[in-house]
Structures are given as C-alpha cells and as structure tokens.
Amino acid sequence: QLRWGSNLFHIGILFLFGGHAVGLLTPHFIYEPFITPAQKQLLAIVAGGVAGFVCFIGLSLLLHRRLFDPRIRLTSHRTDLFILIILWVQLVLGLITLPFSLSHSDGSVMLVLSDWAQRVVTFRPDASGLVALDWPYKVHLVLGMTIFLLFPFSRLVHVWSGFATLGYVFRPYQVVRSRKLGLQRKP
C-alpha cells in the first residue's frame, strides 16, 4: 500500500504542480501562435484529470494507511493527518472543477484564472475577474493558497530536499520513529 500510494501520489502531484505552474503562469501571447485558449483548456482538463485521478488514488491509499494502520497511526502527528486531509479535499475540489471547465469550452475561464495568477506573482493583484466564476474554482483557489500558507509549518517542506533531483526518486523509504513512545530499533 505504501509503495503504490506513494508512487501514484508523487507522480500525480508533480504533474499537477507543473501543469498548474505552466498552465497558469505562461502568458497568453506565448502560446497563442500554437494553440487556442479552448485547446489549452481541453488539454488541461484531460491531462489534469488524469494526473488528478492518479494523485487521488495514491493519496487515498496513503491516507487510509495512516488512519487505519495502528503502527502508523501511533507514530503520526495530528498535523500530518490534517495536511493529508486538506490535500485530499483540494484534490477532490480540483476534480469537481473538471465538469465546470467542460461547460466553458471556449477557454474563457482559463484566461481569467491565468490573468489572476499572473497578476498575483507579479505583485499586481486583481481578483475582480474571479467574482463570476463557479464556486468550486473559488474554494479550490482559497484552499490552494491556504496550503501555501501551511507549507512551511508542515512536512510538506520535504519537497525542497528532493525537488527536481533524481536522488529523491531512488532513495529508500524513510522510517519514522517517535521518541515519546519509547520505540526502539531491535539489534
């Protein structure tokens, strides 16, 4: 369960993170000669749907393991569970947005979201375009920003130790033991 869950989750989340970064932060004029906003949105729906579903399966396996394996549950901190649950809810919200995105097949919603994201990272925020969006987009955005706020205070910071390195892919699994429980390694 750990191997499948971890691999599916990490593959899915890396594709989702990269897809969101490239999809939202690439200015329209750069891709306009090659692809229309409607085509870009369809690509995002299909690729994001597949990556989101893969990530959802992996995270569900990891969350189930953490909740129902007594040994893992005993060594888990409540913030670990909290972050996993928040990520799971965020994935569900992202998957919920897919049918809404299909109903806006002209790419207009993607342009609104891209404009907002590009304004945020260039310190020119303007959320007025988001007002007309459907509720799943808004909740997904708020929860996503909440995750960014919680990021440095959780185990999500492990991303920086292995981000973009092949060493992370081939490293052995970490064994976490709690000192407070008095668990010791057998010789």
PDB file of N, CA, C and O in Angstrom, residues 2 19-21 26 61 67 74 76-77 91 115 123 137 143 147 159 168 178 181 183:
ATOM      1  N   LEU A   2       1.978   1.240   0.733  1.00  0.00           N
ATOM      2  CA  LEU A   2       2.862   2.392   0.786  1.00  0.00           C
ATOM      3  C   LEU A   2       3.505   2.656  -0.574  1.00  0.00           C
ATOM      4  O   LEU A   2       3.509   3.786  -1.056  1.00  0.00           O
ATOM      5  N   GLY A  19       1.793  21.315 -14.151  1.00  0.00           N
ATOM      6  CA  GLY A  19       0.721  21.744 -15.044  1.00  0.00           C
ATOM      7  C   GLY A  19       0.088  23.044 -14.611  1.00  0.00           C
ATOM      8  O   GLY A  19      -0.177  23.924 -15.434  1.00  0.00           O
ATOM      9  N   HIS A  20      -0.146  23.190 -13.315  1.00  0.00           N
ATOM     10  CA  HIS A  20      -0.700  24.448 -12.818  1.00  0.00           C
ATOM     11  C   HIS A  20       0.286  25.590 -13.032  1.00  0.00           C
ATOM     12  O   HIS A  20      -0.104  26.685 -13.450  1.00  0.00           O
ATOM     13  N   ALA A  21       1.553  25.346 -12.738  1.00  0.00           N
ATOM     14  CA  ALA A  21       2.557  26.404 -12.891  1.00  0.00           C
ATOM     15  C   ALA A  21       2.671  26.855 -14.346  1.00  0.00           C
ATOM     16  O   ALA A  21       2.601  28.045 -14.650  1.00  0.00           O
ATOM     17  N   THR A  26       2.067  30.891 -17.827  1.00  0.00           N
ATOM     18  CA  THR A  26       2.542  31.192 -19.177  1.00  0.00           C
ATOM     19  C   THR A  26       1.620  32.235 -19.797  1.00  0.00           C
ATOM     20  O   THR A  26       0.415  32.001 -19.942  1.00  0.00           O
ATOM     21  N   LEU A  61      -4.845   6.038  -0.792  1.00  0.00           N
ATOM     22  CA  LEU A  61      -4.138   4.888  -0.218  1.00  0.00           C
ATOM     23  C   LEU A  61      -3.276   5.308   0.972  1.00  0.00           C
ATOM     24  O   LEU A  61      -3.263   4.641   2.017  1.00  0.00           O
ATOM     25  N   LEU A  67      -4.514   6.327   8.610  1.00  0.00           N
ATOM     26  CA  LEU A  67      -5.649   6.304   9.532  1.00  0.00           C
ATOM     27  C   LEU A  67      -5.912   4.932  10.133  1.00  0.00           C
ATOM     28  O   LEU A  67      -6.313   4.826  11.297  1.00  0.00           O
ATOM     29  N   LEU A  74      -0.107   5.426  15.346  1.00  0.00           N
ATOM     30  CA  LEU A  74       0.531   5.719  16.619  1.00  0.00           C
ATOM     31  C   LEU A  74       1.700   6.697  16.461  1.00  0.00           C
ATOM     32  O   LEU A  74       1.932   7.535  17.326  1.00  0.00           O
ATOM     33  N   SER A  76       1.979   8.905  13.962  1.00  0.00           N
ATOM     34  CA  SER A  76       1.569  10.071  13.174  1.00  0.00           C
ATOM     35  C   SER A  76       1.188  11.224  14.090  1.00  0.00           C
ATOM     36  O   SER A  76       0.504  11.041  15.089  1.00  0.00           O
ATOM     37  N   HIS A  77       1.615  12.385  13.708  1.00  0.00           N
ATOM     38  CA  HIS A  77       1.218  13.590  14.422  1.00  0.00           C
ATOM     39  C   HIS A  77      -0.082  14.098  13.808  1.00  0.00           C
ATOM     40  O   HIS A  77      -0.344  13.875  12.629  1.00  0.00           O
ATOM     41  N   LEU A  91      -7.692  17.992  -3.797  1.00  0.00           N
ATOM     42  CA  LEU A  91      -7.760  17.147  -4.991  1.00  0.00           C
ATOM     43  C   LEU A  91      -9.202  16.916  -5.419  1.00  0.00           C
ATOM     44  O   LEU A  91      -9.522  16.980  -6.615  1.00  0.00           O
ATOM     45  N   ASP A 115      -4.934  35.091 -15.856  1.00  0.00           N
ATOM     46  CA  ASP A 115      -4.723  36.527 -15.599  1.00  0.00           C
ATOM     47  C   ASP A 115      -4.576  36.790 -14.110  1.00  0.00           C
ATOM     48  O   ASP A 115      -3.674  37.504 -13.676  1.00  0.00           O
ATOM     49  N   PHE A 123       2.892  40.812  -8.404  1.00  0.00           N
ATOM     50  CA  PHE A 123       2.510  41.789  -7.372  1.00  0.00           C
ATOM     51  C   PHE A 123       1.581  42.884  -7.904  1.00  0.00           C
ATOM     52  O   PHE A 123       1.689  44.043  -7.519  1.00  0.00           O
ATOM     53  N   TYR A 137     -14.219  26.633  -8.275  1.00  0.00           N
ATOM     54  CA  TYR A 137     -12.976  27.336  -8.594  1.00  0.00           C
ATOM     55  C   TYR A 137     -12.545  28.204  -7.411  1.00  0.00           C
ATOM     56  O   TYR A 137     -11.374  28.213  -7.028  1.00  0.00           O
ATOM     57  N   LEU A 143      -8.403  27.307  -0.853  1.00  0.00           N
ATOM     58  CA  LEU A 143      -7.736  26.191  -0.180  1.00  0.00           C
ATOM     59  C   LEU A 143      -6.302  26.036  -0.684  1.00  0.00           C
ATOM     60  O   LEU A 143      -5.394  25.731   0.096  1.00  0.00           O
ATOM     61  N   ILE A 147      -2.962  26.120   1.611  1.00  0.00           N
ATOM     62  CA  ILE A 147      -1.892  25.111   1.606  1.00  0.00           C
ATOM     63  C   ILE A 147      -0.533  25.779   1.488  1.00  0.00           C
ATOM     64  O   ILE A 147       0.421  25.392   2.169  1.00  0.00           O
ATOM     65  N   VAL A 159       9.603  18.625   0.196  1.00  0.00           N
ATOM     66  CA  VAL A 159       9.695  18.840  -1.252  1.00  0.00           C
ATOM     67  C   VAL A 159      11.038  19.470  -1.606  1.00  0.00           C
ATOM     68  O   VAL A 159      11.669  19.094  -2.588  1.00  0.00           O
ATOM     69  N   TYR A 168      16.041  11.748  -5.179  1.00  0.00           N
ATOM     70  CA  TYR A 168      14.805  11.576  -4.428  1.00  0.00           C
ATOM     71  C   TYR A 168      14.025  10.361  -4.928  1.00  0.00           C
ATOM     72  O   TYR A 168      13.441   9.622  -4.148  1.00  0.00           O
ATOM     73  N   SER A 178       8.998   7.497  16.812  1.00  0.00           N
ATOM     74  CA  SER A 178       8.718   8.538  17.785  1.00  0.00           C
ATOM     75  C   SER A 178       9.511   8.290  19.063  1.00  0.00           C
ATOM     76  O   SER A 178       9.504   7.185  19.598  1.00  0.00           O
ATOM     77  N   LEU A 181       7.233   7.619  22.321  1.00  0.00           N
ATOM     78  CA  LEU A 181       6.626   6.316  22.537  1.00  0.00           C
ATOM     79  C   LEU A 181       7.599   5.284  23.092  1.00  0.00           C
ATOM     80  O   LEU A 181       7.199   4.209  23.484  1.00  0.00           O
ATOM     81  N   LEU A 183       9.770   3.655  21.407  1.00  0.00           N
ATOM     82  CA  LEU A 183      10.020   2.566  20.458  1.00  0.00           C
ATOM     83  C   LEU A 183      11.491   2.549  20.118  1.00  0.00           C
ATOM     84  O   LEU A 183      12.090   3.578  19.847  1.00  0.00           O
TER      85      LEU A 183
END
